[in-house]
Coordinates of C-alpha atoms and ligand atoms in Angstrom, one line a residue:
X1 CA 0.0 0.0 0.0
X2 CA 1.5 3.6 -0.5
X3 CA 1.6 5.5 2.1
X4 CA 2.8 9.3 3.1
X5 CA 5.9 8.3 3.9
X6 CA 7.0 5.9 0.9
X7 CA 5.5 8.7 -1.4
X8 CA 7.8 11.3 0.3
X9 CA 10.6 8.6 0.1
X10 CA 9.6 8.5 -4.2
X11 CA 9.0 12.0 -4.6
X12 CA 12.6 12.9 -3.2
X13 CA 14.5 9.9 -4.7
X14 CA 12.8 11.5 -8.1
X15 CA 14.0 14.7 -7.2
X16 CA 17.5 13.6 -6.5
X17 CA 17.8 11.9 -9.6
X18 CA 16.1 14.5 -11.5
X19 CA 19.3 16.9 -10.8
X20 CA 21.6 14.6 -12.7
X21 CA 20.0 15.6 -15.7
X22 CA 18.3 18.8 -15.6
X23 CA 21.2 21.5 -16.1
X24 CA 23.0 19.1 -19.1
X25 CA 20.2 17.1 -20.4
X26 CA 16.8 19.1 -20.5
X27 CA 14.9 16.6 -23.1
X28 CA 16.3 13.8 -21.4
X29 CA 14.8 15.6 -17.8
X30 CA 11.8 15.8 -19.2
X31 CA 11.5 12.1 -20.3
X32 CA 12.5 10.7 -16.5
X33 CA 10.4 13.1 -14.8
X34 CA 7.6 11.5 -16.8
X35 CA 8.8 8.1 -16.1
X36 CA 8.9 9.2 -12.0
X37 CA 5.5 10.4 -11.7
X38 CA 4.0 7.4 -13.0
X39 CA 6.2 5.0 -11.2
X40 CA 6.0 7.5 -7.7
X41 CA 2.5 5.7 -6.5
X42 CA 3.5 2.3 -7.3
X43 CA 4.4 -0.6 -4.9
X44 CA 7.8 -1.3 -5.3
X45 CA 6.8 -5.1 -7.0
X46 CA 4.6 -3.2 -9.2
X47 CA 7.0 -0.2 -10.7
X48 CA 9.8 -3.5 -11.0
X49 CA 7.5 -4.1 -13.5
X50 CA 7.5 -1.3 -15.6
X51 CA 9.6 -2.2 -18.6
X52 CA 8.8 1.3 -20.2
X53 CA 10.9 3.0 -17.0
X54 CA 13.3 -0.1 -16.8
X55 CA 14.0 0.1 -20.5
X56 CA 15.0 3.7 -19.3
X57 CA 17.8 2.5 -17.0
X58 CA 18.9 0.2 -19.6
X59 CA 19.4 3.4 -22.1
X60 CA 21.5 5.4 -19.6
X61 CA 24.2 1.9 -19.8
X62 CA 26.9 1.4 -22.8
X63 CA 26.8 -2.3 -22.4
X64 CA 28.1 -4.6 -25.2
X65 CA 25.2 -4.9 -27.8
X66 CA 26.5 -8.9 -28.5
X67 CA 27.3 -10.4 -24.8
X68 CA 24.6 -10.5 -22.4
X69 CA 26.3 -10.1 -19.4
X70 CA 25.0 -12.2 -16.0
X71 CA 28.5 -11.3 -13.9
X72 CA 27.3 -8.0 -12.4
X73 CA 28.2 -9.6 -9.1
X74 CA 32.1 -9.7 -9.7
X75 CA 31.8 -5.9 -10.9
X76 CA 29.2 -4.0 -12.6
X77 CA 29.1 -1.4 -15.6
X78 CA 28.6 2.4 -14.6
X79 CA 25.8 3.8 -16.6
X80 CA 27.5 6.5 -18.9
X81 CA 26.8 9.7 -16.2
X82 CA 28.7 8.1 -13.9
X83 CA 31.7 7.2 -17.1
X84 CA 31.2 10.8 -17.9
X85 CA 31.6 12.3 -14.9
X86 CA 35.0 9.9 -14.1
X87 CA 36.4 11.0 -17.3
X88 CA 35.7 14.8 -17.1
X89 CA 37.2 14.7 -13.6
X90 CA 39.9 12.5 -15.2
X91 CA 41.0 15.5 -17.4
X92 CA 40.0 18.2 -15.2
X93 CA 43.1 16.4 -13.0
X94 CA 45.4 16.1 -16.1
X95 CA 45.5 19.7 -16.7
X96 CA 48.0 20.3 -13.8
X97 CA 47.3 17.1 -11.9
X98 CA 48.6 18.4 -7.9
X99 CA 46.2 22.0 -7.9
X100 CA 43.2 20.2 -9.8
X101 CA 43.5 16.9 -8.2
X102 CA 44.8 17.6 -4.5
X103 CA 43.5 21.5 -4.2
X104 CA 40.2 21.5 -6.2
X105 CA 38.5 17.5 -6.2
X106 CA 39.7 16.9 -3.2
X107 CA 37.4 19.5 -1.7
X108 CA 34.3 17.3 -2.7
X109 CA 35.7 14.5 0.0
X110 CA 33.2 15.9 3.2
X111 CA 31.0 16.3 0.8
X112 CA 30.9 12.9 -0.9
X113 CA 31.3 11.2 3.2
X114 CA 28.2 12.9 3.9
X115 CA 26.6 11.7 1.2
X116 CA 27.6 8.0 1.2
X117 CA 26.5 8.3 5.2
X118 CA 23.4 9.5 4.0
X119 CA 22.9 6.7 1.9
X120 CA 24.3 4.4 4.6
X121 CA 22.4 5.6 7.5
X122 CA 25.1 6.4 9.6
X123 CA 27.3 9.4 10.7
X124 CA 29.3 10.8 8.5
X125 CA 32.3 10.5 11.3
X126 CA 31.7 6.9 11.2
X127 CA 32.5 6.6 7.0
X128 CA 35.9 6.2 5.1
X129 CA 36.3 6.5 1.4
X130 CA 38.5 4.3 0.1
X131 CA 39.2 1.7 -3.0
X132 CA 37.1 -1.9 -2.0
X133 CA 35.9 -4.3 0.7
X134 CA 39.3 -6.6 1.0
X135 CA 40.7 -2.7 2.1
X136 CA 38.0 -2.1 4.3
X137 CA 37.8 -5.5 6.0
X138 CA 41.2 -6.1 6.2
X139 CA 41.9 -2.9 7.9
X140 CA 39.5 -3.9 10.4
X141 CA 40.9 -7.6 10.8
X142 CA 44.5 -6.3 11.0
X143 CA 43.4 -3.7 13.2
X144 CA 42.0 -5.6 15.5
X145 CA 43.4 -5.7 19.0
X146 CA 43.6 -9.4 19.8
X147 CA 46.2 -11.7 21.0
X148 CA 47.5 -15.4 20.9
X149 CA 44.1 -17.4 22.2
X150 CA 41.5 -14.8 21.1
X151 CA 39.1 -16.3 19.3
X152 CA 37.2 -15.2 16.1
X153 CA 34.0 -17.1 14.5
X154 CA 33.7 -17.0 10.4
X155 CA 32.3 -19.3 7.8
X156 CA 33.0 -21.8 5.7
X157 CA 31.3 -19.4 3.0
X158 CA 33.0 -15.8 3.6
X159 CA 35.0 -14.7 1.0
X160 CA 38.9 -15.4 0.6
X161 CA 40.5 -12.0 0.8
X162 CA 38.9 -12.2 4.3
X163 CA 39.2 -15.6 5.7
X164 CA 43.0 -15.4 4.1
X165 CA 43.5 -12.3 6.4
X166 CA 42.3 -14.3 9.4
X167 CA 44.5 -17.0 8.7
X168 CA 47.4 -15.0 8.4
X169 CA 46.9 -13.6 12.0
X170 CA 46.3 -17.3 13.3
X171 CA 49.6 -18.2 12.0
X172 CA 51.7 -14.6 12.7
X173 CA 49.8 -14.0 16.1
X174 CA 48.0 -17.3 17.1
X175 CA 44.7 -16.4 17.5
X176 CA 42.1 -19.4 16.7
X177 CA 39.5 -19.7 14.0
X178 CA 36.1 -21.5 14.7
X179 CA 35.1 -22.3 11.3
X180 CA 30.8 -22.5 11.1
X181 CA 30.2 -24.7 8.7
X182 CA 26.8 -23.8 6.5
X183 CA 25.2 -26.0 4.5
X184 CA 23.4 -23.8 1.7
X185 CA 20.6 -23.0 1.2
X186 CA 19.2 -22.3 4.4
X187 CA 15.7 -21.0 4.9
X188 CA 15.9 -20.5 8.3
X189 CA 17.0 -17.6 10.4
X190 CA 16.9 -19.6 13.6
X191 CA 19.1 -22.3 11.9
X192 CA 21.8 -19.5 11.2
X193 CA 21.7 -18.0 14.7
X194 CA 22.5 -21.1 16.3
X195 CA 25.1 -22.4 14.1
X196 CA 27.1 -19.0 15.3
X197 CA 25.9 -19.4 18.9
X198 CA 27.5 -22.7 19.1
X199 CA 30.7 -21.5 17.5
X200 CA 30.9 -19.1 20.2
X201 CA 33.0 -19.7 23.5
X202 CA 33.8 -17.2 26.1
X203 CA 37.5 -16.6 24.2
X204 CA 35.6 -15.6 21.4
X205 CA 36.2 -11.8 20.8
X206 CA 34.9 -11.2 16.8
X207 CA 32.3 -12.7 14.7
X208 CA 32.4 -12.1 10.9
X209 CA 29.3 -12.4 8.8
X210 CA 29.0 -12.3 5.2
X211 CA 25.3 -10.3 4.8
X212 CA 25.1 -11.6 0.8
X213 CA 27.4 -15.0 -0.2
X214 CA 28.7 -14.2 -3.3
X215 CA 29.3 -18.3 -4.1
X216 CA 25.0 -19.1 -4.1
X217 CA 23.4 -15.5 -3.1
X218 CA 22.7 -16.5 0.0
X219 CA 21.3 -13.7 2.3
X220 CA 22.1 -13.9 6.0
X221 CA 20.0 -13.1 9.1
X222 CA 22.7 -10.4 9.9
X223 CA 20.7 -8.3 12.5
X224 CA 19.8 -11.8 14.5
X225 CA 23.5 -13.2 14.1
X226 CA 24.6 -10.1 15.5
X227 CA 22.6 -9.4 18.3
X228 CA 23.2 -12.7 20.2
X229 CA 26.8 -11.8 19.5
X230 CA 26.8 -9.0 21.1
X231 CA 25.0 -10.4 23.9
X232 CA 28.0 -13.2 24.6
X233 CA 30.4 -9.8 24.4
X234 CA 31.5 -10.4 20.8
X235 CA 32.2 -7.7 18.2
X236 CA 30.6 -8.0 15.0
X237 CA 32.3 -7.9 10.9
X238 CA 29.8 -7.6 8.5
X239 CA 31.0 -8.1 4.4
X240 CA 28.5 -5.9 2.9
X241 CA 30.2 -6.5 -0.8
X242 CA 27.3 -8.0 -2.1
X243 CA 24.3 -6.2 0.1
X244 CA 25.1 -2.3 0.0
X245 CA 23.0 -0.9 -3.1
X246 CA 21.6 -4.0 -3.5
X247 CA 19.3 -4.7 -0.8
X248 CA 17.4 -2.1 1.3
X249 CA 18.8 -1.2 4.3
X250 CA 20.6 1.0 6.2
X251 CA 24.0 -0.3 8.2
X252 CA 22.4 0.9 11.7
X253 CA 19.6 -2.0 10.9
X254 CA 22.1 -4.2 11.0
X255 CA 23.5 -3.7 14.3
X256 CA 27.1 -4.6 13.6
X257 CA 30.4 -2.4 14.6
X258 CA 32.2 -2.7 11.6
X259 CA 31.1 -2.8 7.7
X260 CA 33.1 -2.6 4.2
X261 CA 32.0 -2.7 0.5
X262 CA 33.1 -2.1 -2.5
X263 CA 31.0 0.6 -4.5
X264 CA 31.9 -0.3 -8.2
X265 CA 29.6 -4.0 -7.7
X266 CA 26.3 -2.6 -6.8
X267 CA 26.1 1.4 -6.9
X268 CA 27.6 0.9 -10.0
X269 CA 30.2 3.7 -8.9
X270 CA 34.3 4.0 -11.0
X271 CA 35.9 0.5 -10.4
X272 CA 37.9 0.4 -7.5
X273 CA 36.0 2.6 -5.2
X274 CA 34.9 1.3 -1.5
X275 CA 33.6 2.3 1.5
X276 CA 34.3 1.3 5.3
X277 CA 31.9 1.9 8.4
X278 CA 33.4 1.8 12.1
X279 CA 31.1 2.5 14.6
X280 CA 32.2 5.8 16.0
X281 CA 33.3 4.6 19.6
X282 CA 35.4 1.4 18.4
X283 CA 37.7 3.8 15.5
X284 CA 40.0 4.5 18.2
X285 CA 40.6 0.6 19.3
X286 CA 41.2 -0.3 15.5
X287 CA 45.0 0.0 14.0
X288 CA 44.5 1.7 10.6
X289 CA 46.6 -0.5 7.9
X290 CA 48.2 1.9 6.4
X291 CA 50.3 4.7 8.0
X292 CA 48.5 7.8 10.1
X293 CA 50.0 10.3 11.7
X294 CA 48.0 9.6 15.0
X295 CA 47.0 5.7 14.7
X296 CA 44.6 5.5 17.6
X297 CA 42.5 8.7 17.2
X298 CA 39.2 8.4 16.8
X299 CA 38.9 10.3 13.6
X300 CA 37.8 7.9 10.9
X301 CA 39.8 9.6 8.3
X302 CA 43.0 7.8 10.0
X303 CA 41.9 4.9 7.8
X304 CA 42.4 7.1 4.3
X305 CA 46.3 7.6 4.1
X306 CA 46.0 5.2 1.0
X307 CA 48.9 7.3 -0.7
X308 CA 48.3 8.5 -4.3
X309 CA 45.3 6.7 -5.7
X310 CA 42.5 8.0 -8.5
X311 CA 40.6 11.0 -7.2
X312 CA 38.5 11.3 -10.3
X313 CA 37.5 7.5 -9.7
X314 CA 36.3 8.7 -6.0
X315 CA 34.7 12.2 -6.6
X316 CA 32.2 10.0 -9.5
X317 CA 30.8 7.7 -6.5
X318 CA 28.7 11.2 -5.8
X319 CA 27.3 10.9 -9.5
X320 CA 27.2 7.1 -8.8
X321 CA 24.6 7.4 -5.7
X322 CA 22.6 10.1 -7.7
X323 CA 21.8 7.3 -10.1
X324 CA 20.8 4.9 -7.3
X325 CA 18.5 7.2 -5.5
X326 CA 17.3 8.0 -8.9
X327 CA 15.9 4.0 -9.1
X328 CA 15.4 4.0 -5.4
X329 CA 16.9 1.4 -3.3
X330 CA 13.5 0.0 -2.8
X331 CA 12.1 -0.4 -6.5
X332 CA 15.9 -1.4 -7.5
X333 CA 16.0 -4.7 -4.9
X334 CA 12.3 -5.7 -5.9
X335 CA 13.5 -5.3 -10.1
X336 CA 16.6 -7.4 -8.9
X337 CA 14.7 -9.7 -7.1
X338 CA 12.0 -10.1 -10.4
X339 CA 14.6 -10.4 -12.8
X340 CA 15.9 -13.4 -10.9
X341 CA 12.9 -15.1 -9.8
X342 CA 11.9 -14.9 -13.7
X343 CA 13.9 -16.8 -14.6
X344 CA 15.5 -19.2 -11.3
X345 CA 11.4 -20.1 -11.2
X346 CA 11.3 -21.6 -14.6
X347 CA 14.4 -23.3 -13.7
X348 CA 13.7 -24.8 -10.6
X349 CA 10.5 -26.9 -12.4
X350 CA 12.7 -29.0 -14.4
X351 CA 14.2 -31.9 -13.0
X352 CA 17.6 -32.0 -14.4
X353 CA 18.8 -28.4 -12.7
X354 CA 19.7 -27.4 -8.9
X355 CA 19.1 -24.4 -7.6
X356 CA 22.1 -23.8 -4.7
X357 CA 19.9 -20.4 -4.1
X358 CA 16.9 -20.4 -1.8
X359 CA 13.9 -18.1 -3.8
X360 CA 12.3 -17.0 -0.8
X361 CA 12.7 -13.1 -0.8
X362 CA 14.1 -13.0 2.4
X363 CA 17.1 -15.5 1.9
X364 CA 18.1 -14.0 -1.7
X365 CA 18.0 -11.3 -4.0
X366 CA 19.4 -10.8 -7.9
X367 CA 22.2 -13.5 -7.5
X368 CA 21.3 -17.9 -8.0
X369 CA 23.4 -20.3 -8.9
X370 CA 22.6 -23.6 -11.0
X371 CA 24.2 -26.6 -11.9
X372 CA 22.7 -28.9 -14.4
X373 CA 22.8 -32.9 -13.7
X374 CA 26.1 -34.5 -15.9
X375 CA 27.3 -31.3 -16.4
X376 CA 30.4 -29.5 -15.2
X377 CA 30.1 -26.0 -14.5
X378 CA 33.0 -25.2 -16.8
X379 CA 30.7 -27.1 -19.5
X380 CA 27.9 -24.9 -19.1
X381 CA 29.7 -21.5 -18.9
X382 CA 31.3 -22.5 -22.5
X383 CA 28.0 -23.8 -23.9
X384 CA 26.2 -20.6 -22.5
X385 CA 29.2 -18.2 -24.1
X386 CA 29.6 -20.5 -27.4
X387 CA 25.6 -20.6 -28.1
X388 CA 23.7 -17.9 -27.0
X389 CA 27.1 -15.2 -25.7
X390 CA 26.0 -15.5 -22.1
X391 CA 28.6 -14.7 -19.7
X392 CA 28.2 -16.2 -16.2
X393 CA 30.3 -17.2 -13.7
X394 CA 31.7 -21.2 -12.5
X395 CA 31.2 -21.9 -8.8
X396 CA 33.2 -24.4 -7.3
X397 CA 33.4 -23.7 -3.5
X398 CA 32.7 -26.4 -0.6
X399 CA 29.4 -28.6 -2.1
X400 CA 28.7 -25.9 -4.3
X401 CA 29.3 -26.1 -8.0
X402 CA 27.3 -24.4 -10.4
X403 CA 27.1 -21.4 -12.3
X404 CA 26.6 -17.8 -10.5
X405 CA 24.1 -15.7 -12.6
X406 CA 23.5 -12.2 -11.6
X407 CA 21.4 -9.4 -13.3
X408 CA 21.5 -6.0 -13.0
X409 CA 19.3 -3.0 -13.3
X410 CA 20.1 -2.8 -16.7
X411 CA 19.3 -6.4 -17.7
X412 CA 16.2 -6.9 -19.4
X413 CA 13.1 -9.8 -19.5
X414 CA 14.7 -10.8 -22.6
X415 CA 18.0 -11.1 -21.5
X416 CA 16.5 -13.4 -19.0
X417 CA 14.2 -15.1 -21.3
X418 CA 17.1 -16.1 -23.4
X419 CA 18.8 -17.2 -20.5
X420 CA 15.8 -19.4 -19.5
X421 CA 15.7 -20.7 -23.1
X422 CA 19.5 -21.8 -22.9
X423 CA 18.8 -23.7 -19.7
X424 CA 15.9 -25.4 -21.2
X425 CA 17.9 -26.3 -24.6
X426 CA 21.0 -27.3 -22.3
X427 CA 19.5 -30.0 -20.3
X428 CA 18.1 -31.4 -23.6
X429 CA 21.8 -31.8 -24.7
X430 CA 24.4 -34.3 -23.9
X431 CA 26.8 -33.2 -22.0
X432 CA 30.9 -32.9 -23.3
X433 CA 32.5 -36.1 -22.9
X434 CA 35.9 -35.6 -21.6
Ligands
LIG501 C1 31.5 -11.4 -0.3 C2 32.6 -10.7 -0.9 N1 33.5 -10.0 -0.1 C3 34.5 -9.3 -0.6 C4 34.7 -9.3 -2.0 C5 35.9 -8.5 -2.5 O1 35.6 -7.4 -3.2 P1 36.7 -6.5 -3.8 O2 37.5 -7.3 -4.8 O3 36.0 -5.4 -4.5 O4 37.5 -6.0 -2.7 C6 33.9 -9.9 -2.8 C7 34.1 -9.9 -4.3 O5 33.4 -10.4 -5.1 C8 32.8 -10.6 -2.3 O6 32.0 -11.3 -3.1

């Protein structure tokens, strides 16, 4: 039902997004602000179906016209403001690279940690800017104050970057990893909370959670895992690669004290931009990983002496949330959501194909994975490519191994048509015999 305050929520999104375009782009102003009104009073399920305002968000992308592309999980395409604004800063910078880059863009960084806390639903003090999640995590897990015996709880499902960090300080420092072992899917928050609980012991000092597995799309209970941590005196990690921009939420739902991602996957900001949240009174207690002139203050920006690095990549995630609240984070996880229920649905009715992805809403979003019985995941990435020039992903992690598909806004019902159609011809065919 719409209420006041979702309408509000649409109206300002629209006019957000309207700004991107207005002072450059008057036509193209005009043809949005036509597409917002009659979205604005829409359930979010009902404007993910509008293909006339969808078919918009496909224009504003320079996507290849001969691959259909279902890898927006490892990184995504920028839709061409956000290109154009990189490259303008880009040269902007070139014409005398110290004044322009250090003297004039930089002045857009409050601005830009404002913004992105804004977006994240924190304080701005509590947000550093920097290139992706491995950075952002594994400034926090090297940070860290823990010693030989501490004890820190992950899963058998986080990501590498991380878990290779934590091994690292097992061996340099000896501190001990309890390992929770998931078996995915899971369709049960309960299920989740209690395989943590009982990796917990009263050594235990950290708990890492992964909020969106990129290896099945897996959503986690975050807010429940994290809350009985808490209660047994544990901090919390949360991996937001796969959640921020994707799903709805803001990082004070989730209850946790420290959050990275990386903002080129689902904001669709410059590749190699990030973000890192520490709540404000743990900043102090973390060791930032790179140099600082005063290590344990409290001032979040300790964590942003990254040395030289692309200011004209960074100033663009502004442009890059403009887009987002453009779509609105609702309407952009419910099209997600669509896009791979169409077609993970048709899928899951023929007996020949798993489905390593739960489809209830709550325990995924845009991302499935799929293997097909007598096939090798390497065989159906090459069939998919050779055939139809579908580019997925191979999965082979723990009992998992499939193929990772994930949409974007950009993708449309027919690039997920065809993709149902090449599922349906593949399990027809014999697989390759080697
Ligand atoms: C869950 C998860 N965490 C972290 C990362 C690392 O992201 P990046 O390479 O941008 O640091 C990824 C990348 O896919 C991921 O899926």
């Amino acid at each position: 039902m719409l209420t006041r305050k979702n309408f509000i929520q649409h109206t300002a999104f629209a006019t957000a997004g309207l700004s991107l375009f207005e002072l450059t782009q008057p036509a193209k102003a005009a043809e949005l602000k036509i597409h917002l009104e009659r979205i604005a009073g829409l359930e979010a399920n009902n404007a993910a179906k509008d293909e006339e305002f969808w078919g918009w968000v496909r224009e504003q992308y320079t996507t290849s016209p001969t691959i259909t592309n279902f890898n927006n999980g490892g990184v995504s395409p920028q839709p061409k403001q956000v290109q154009d604004a990189h490259i303008r800063n880009y040269q902007y910078c070139n014409e005398a690279p110290s004044y322009f880059m250090w003297r004039q863009l930089d002045l857009g960084r409050e601005p830009l940690r404002a913004k992105l806390a804004e977006l994240a639903g924190c304080s701005p003090e509590e947000v550093a800017i920097n290139r992706n999640t491995t950075e952002g995590l594994n400034s926090i897990i090297f940070g860290l104050n823990l010693k030989a015996g501490d004890e820190v709880v992950i899963s058998n499902f986080d990501y590498p970057n991380m878990v290779n960090a934590w091994h690292q300080r097992e061996k340099r420092e000896g501190i001990k990893l309890n390992i929770v072992k998931l078996d995915l899917p899971i369709e049960n928050d309960e299920v989740f909370v209690e395989k943590f609980e009982k990796a917990i012991t009263s050594k235990t000092k950290v708990v890492h959670i992964t909020h969106v597995i990129n290896w099945t799309g897996q959503i986690l209970p975050v807010r429940k895992i994290a809350d009985m941590a808490h209660k047994k005196g544990c901090e919390v990690i949360v991996d937001g690669a796969h959640s921020f921009a994707h799903l709805n939420f803001k990082i004070s739902d989730l209850g946790c004290d420290y959050f990275a991602t990386s903002l080129h996957k689902w904001l669709c900001a410059p590749f190699g931009t990030g973000m890192m949240f520490v709540k404000k009174e743990k900043i102090k207690n973390i060791w930032p990983l790179l140099s600082a002139p005063e290590p344990e203050s409290d001032d979040i920006r300790k964590f942003e002496g990254l040395g030289t690095r692309s200011f004209p990549a960074e100033m663009a995630i502004a442009n890059a949330i403009d887009f987002h609240l453009l779509i609105g984070s609702e309407r952009k996880e419910a099209r997600l959501r669509y896009l791979k229920n169409r077609w993970s649905e048709m899928a899951k009715t023929i007996s020949k194909v798993q489905l390593f992805t739960s489809l209830k809403p709550e325990y995924s979003c845009a991302i499935a994975n799929f293997a097909i019985e007598g096939w090798k995941p390497e065989d159906i990435d090459a069939k998919l490519f050779e055939k139809w020039k579908i580019h997925v992903t191979t999965i082979n992690h723990e009992n998992v191994h499939g193929v990772r598909v994930t949409p974007h806004v950009y993708t449309s019902l027919k690039d997920v048509d065809l993709l149902a159609k090449a599922i349906i011809e593949i399990t027809g065919m014999e697989p390759p015999k080697k």
